[in-house]
Amino acid sequence: MEETIAGPEAAQIPQQRGESLLETAVRYAEERHWDVFPGAWLEAVDGVQRCSCGDASCPAPGAHPTRPDWATQATGSATVARRMWQKQPTASILLPTGRTFDALSVPESAGFLALARMERMELTLGPVTLTPDRRMQFFVLPGASVKVPELVRKLGWSLASLDLAPLGEGSYVAAPPTRFGSRGAVQWACRPTPANRWLPDAEELISPLAYACGRDK
């Protein structure tokens, strides 16, 4: 069952309920063919949600890798994913970028502005996540991290001047319904559907994203 929350620019964010992390991780691998790997998890300590890493000031409590070789742990097999989450059912769901997709990460305010602009332009979007630390990640075809600096330069910007980060090989995103401590859960700004199985190229989205990030400065 999903609950829809109204956001800025009339964007709708489905919130997953009643589905375990294990079931969701398996579904991502099985239905979307995304690689997944389990990250840290939350533990209640004196009534407070703490990250399993033990760092009281963890910047992403319950939503980061637990080992340096996390990339080798990622799997696209639903069977292996099920086995990993059975060992730690509350582990966060992390998706490595640079494999089946890259991601373009922007501030939430710029993301909503870009979504409204993309809708007017009738662009076809891939999935988009909204994180509790107020970032949006737009899923695009792999290779974006290499292309984006030059694409942004052609638009008259420098990547360093915009809060726009391409995430490719060696990076990852946290997937819904992973929680960031007491700050809340990652949600879908644009959820995965059969219609957006084929991802857009970064080149298709970069103009409205760069414009929105420039306006958001």
CSV table of C-alpha atoms in Angstrom, one decimal:
chain,number,residue,atom,x,y,z
A,1,MET,CA,0.0,0.0,0.0
A,2,GLU,CA,1.3,3.5,-0.8
A,3,GLU,CA,0.4,6.8,0.7
A,4,THR,CA,0.9,9.9,-1.4
A,5,ILE,CA,2.2,13.1,0.1
A,6,ALA,CA,1.8,16.5,-1.7
A,7,GLY,CA,4.9,18.5,-2.1
A,8,PRO,CA,6.1,21.7,-3.6
A,9,GLU,CA,5.1,22.3,-7.3
A,10,ALA,CA,2.3,19.7,-6.8
A,11,ALA,CA,4.9,16.9,-7.0
A,12,GLN,CA,3.7,13.6,-5.4
A,13,ILE,CA,5.9,11.4,-3.3
A,14,PRO,CA,4.7,7.9,-2.7
A,15,GLN,CA,5.5,6.6,0.7
A,16,GLN,CA,5.9,2.8,1.0
A,17,ARG,CA,4.1,1.2,4.0
A,18,GLY,CA,3.7,-2.4,5.1
A,19,GLU,CA,6.6,-3.7,3.1
A,20,SER,CA,9.8,-5.0,4.8
A,21,LEU,CA,13.3,-3.9,3.8
A,22,LEU,CA,13.9,-7.5,2.8
A,23,GLU,CA,10.9,-7.7,0.5
A,24,THR,CA,11.7,-4.3,-1.0
A,25,ALA,CA,15.4,-5.2,-1.7
A,26,VAL,CA,14.4,-8.4,-3.3
A,27,ARG,CA,11.9,-6.6,-5.5
A,28,TYR,CA,14.4,-4.0,-6.6
A,29,ALA,CA,16.7,-6.8,-7.8
A,30,GLU,CA,14.0,-9.0,-9.2
A,31,GLU,CA,11.8,-6.4,-10.9
A,32,ARG,CA,14.1,-3.5,-11.7
A,33,HIS,CA,17.4,-5.6,-12.1
A,34,TRP,CA,19.1,-3.1,-9.9
A,35,ASP,CA,22.2,-4.3,-7.9
A,36,VAL,CA,21.5,-3.9,-4.1
A,37,PHE,CA,23.6,-4.3,-1.0
A,38,PRO,CA,22.8,-4.0,2.7
A,39,GLY,CA,24.2,-1.1,4.6
A,40,ALA,CA,24.2,0.0,8.3
A,41,TRP,CA,21.0,-0.2,10.4
A,42,LEU,CA,19.4,1.6,13.3
A,43,GLU,CA,19.6,0.4,16.9
A,44,ALA,CA,17.6,1.8,19.8
A,45,VAL,CA,20.0,3.0,22.5
A,46,ASP,CA,18.3,4.6,25.6
A,47,GLY,CA,15.3,5.3,23.5
A,48,VAL,CA,17.3,7.0,20.7
A,49,GLN,CA,17.9,5.6,17.2
A,50,ARG,CA,21.6,5.2,16.8
A,51,CYS,CA,23.6,4.0,13.8
A,52,SER,CA,24.9,0.4,14.0
A,53,CYS,CA,28.4,1.8,13.2
A,54,GLY,CA,28.6,3.1,16.8
A,55,ASP,CA,29.4,6.7,15.8
A,56,ALA,CA,27.1,9.0,17.8
A,57,SER,CA,27.6,11.8,15.3
A,58,CYS,CA,27.2,9.6,12.2
A,59,PRO,CA,26.2,11.9,9.3
A,60,ALA,CA,23.9,9.3,7.7
A,61,PRO,CA,22.8,7.1,10.6
A,62,GLY,CA,21.5,3.7,9.3
A,63,ALA,CA,22.1,4.7,5.6
A,64,HIS,CA,25.7,4.0,4.6
A,65,PRO,CA,28.0,1.0,3.8
A,66,THR,CA,29.3,-1.1,6.6
A,67,ARG,CA,32.5,-2.3,4.9
A,68,PRO,CA,35.1,-0.7,2.5
A,69,ASP,CA,34.6,-3.4,-0.1
A,70,TRP,CA,30.8,-2.8,-0.3
A,71,ALA,CA,31.0,-2.7,-4.1
A,72,THR,CA,31.9,-6.4,-4.3
A,73,GLN,CA,29.0,-7.1,-2.0
A,74,ALA,CA,26.4,-5.6,-4.3
A,75,THR,CA,24.2,-8.2,-6.2
A,76,GLY,CA,21.6,-8.2,-8.8
A,77,SER,CA,20.3,-11.7,-7.7
A,78,ALA,CA,17.0,-11.7,-5.8
A,79,THR,CA,18.1,-15.0,-4.2
A,80,VAL,CA,21.3,-13.6,-2.9
A,81,ALA,CA,19.6,-10.3,-1.8
A,82,ARG,CA,17.1,-12.3,0.2
A,83,ARG,CA,19.9,-14.3,1.9
A,84,MET,CA,21.8,-11.1,2.8
A,85,TRP,CA,18.7,-9.3,4.4
A,86,GLN,CA,17.7,-12.5,6.2
A,87,LYS,CA,21.0,-12.1,8.1
A,88,GLN,CA,20.2,-8.5,9.0
A,89,PRO,CA,16.5,-7.7,8.3
A,90,THR,CA,16.8,-4.0,9.4
A,91,ALA,CA,19.8,-3.2,7.1
A,92,SER,CA,19.4,-0.2,4.9
A,93,ILE,CA,19.0,-0.7,1.1
A,94,LEU,CA,21.8,0.8,-0.8
A,95,LEU,CA,22.1,0.9,-4.6
A,96,PRO,CA,25.5,1.2,-6.3
A,97,THR,CA,25.6,3.8,-9.1
A,98,GLY,CA,27.7,3.4,-12.3
A,99,ARG,CA,26.1,0.0,-13.1
A,100,THR,CA,22.5,-0.1,-14.2
A,101,PHE,CA,22.1,3.6,-13.6
A,102,ASP,CA,23.9,6.8,-12.6
A,103,ALA,CA,22.3,9.5,-10.5
A,104,LEU,CA,22.2,13.3,-10.6
A,105,SER,CA,22.0,14.6,-7.0
A,106,VAL,CA,20.6,18.1,-6.4
A,107,PRO,CA,19.2,20.1,-3.5
A,108,GLU,CA,15.5,19.3,-2.8
A,109,SER,CA,14.4,22.9,-3.6
A,110,ALA,CA,16.1,22.8,-7.0
A,111,GLY,CA,14.8,19.3,-7.6
A,112,PHE,CA,11.2,20.3,-7.2
A,113,LEU,CA,11.8,23.3,-9.4
A,114,ALA,CA,13.4,21.1,-12.1
A,115,LEU,CA,10.5,18.5,-11.8
A,116,ALA,CA,8.0,21.3,-12.6
A,117,ARG,CA,10.1,22.5,-15.5
A,118,MET,CA,10.5,18.9,-16.9
A,119,GLU,CA,6.8,18.3,-16.7
A,120,ARG,CA,6.2,21.5,-18.8
A,121,MET,CA,8.8,20.2,-21.3
A,122,GLU,CA,7.1,16.8,-21.3
A,123,LEU,CA,10.4,15.0,-20.6
A,124,THR,CA,10.3,11.3,-19.7
A,125,LEU,CA,11.8,10.9,-16.2
A,126,GLY,CA,13.3,7.9,-14.6
A,127,PRO,CA,12.9,7.2,-10.8
A,128,VAL,CA,13.8,10.1,-8.5
A,129,THR,CA,14.4,9.7,-4.8
A,130,LEU,CA,14.0,12.3,-2.0
A,131,THR,CA,16.2,11.9,1.0
A,132,PRO,CA,15.7,13.2,4.6
A,133,ASP,CA,18.9,15.3,4.2
A,134,ARG,CA,17.0,17.3,1.5
A,135,ARG,CA,18.6,15.9,-1.6
A,136,MET,CA,17.0,14.5,-4.8
A,137,GLN,CA,18.6,11.9,-7.0
A,138,PHE,CA,17.5,11.7,-10.6
A,139,PHE,CA,18.2,8.2,-12.1
A,140,VAL,CA,19.8,8.3,-15.6
A,141,LEU,CA,21.7,6.0,-17.9
A,142,PRO,CA,25.2,5.0,-16.8
A,143,GLY,CA,28.0,7.3,-18.0
A,144,ALA,CA,26.5,10.5,-16.7
A,145,SER,CA,29.3,11.2,-14.3
A,146,VAL,CA,31.7,11.4,-17.2
A,147,LYS,CA,29.4,13.5,-19.5
A,148,VAL,CA,28.0,16.0,-17.0
A,149,PRO,CA,30.9,18.4,-16.5
A,150,GLU,CA,31.1,19.1,-20.2
A,151,LEU,CA,27.3,19.3,-20.6
A,152,VAL,CA,27.1,21.9,-17.8
A,153,ARG,CA,30.0,23.9,-19.3
A,154,LYS,CA,28.2,24.1,-22.7
A,155,LEU,CA,25.2,25.6,-20.8
A,156,GLY,CA,27.5,28.3,-19.5
A,157,TRP,CA,28.0,27.0,-16.0
A,158,SER,CA,30.9,25.3,-14.2
A,159,LEU,CA,30.0,22.2,-12.2
A,160,ALA,CA,31.9,23.7,-9.2
A,161,SER,CA,29.5,26.7,-9.2
A,162,LEU,CA,26.3,24.5,-9.0
A,163,ASP,CA,25.2,22.1,-6.2
A,164,LEU,CA,24.8,19.3,-8.8
A,165,ALA,CA,26.7,16.1,-8.2
A,166,PRO,CA,26.8,13.3,-10.7
A,167,LEU,CA,27.1,9.9,-9.0
A,168,GLY,CA,28.7,7.1,-11.0
A,169,GLU,CA,31.1,4.2,-10.4
A,170,GLY,CA,32.2,4.1,-6.8
A,171,SER,CA,29.1,5.9,-5.4
A,172,TYR,CA,25.7,4.7,-4.2
A,173,VAL,CA,22.3,6.0,-3.3
A,174,ALA,CA,20.0,5.0,-0.4
A,175,ALA,CA,16.7,3.5,-1.6
A,176,PRO,CA,13.2,3.8,-0.1
A,177,PRO,CA,12.2,2.9,2.6
A,178,THR,CA,15.7,3.3,4.2
A,179,ARG,CA,15.7,5.6,7.2
A,180,PHE,CA,18.2,8.3,8.1
A,181,GLY,CA,18.0,8.0,11.9
A,182,SER,CA,15.2,10.1,13.4
A,183,ARG,CA,15.2,12.3,10.3
A,184,GLY,CA,12.8,10.1,8.4
A,185,ALA,CA,12.9,7.8,5.4
A,186,VAL,CA,14.0,8.0,1.8
A,187,GLN,CA,10.9,8.4,-0.4
A,188,TRP,CA,10.1,8.4,-4.1
A,189,ALA,CA,9.6,11.7,-5.8
A,190,CYS,CA,9.0,9.7,-9.0
A,191,ARG,CA,8.5,6.1,-8.2
A,192,PRO,CA,9.7,3.2,-10.4
A,193,THR,CA,7.0,2.1,-12.8
A,194,PRO,CA,6.9,0.1,-16.0
A,195,ALA,CA,6.7,3.4,-17.9
A,196,ASN,CA,10.1,4.6,-16.7
A,197,ARG,CA,12.0,1.3,-16.9
A,198,TRP,CA,14.0,2.8,-19.7
A,199,LEU,CA,16.0,5.6,-18.2
A,200,PRO,CA,16.7,9.0,-19.8
A,201,ASP,CA,20.2,10.1,-20.8
A,202,ALA,CA,21.8,12.8,-18.6
A,203,GLU,CA,21.8,15.1,-21.6
A,204,GLU,CA,18.0,15.1,-21.6
A,205,LEU,CA,17.7,16.4,-18.0
A,206,ILE,CA,20.8,18.5,-17.5
A,207,SER,CA,19.4,21.8,-18.8
A,208,PRO,CA,16.4,22.0,-16.4
A,209,LEU,CA,18.6,20.6,-13.5
A,210,ALA,CA,21.4,23.1,-14.1
A,211,TYR,CA,18.9,26.0,-14.5
A,212,ALA,CA,17.1,25.0,-11.2
A,213,CYS,CA,20.4,24.7,-9.3
A,214,GLY,CA,21.5,28.1,-10.7
A,215,ARG,CA,18.2,29.6,-9.5
A,216,ASP,CA,18.6,27.9,-6.1
A,217,LYS,CA,22.0,29.4,-5.3
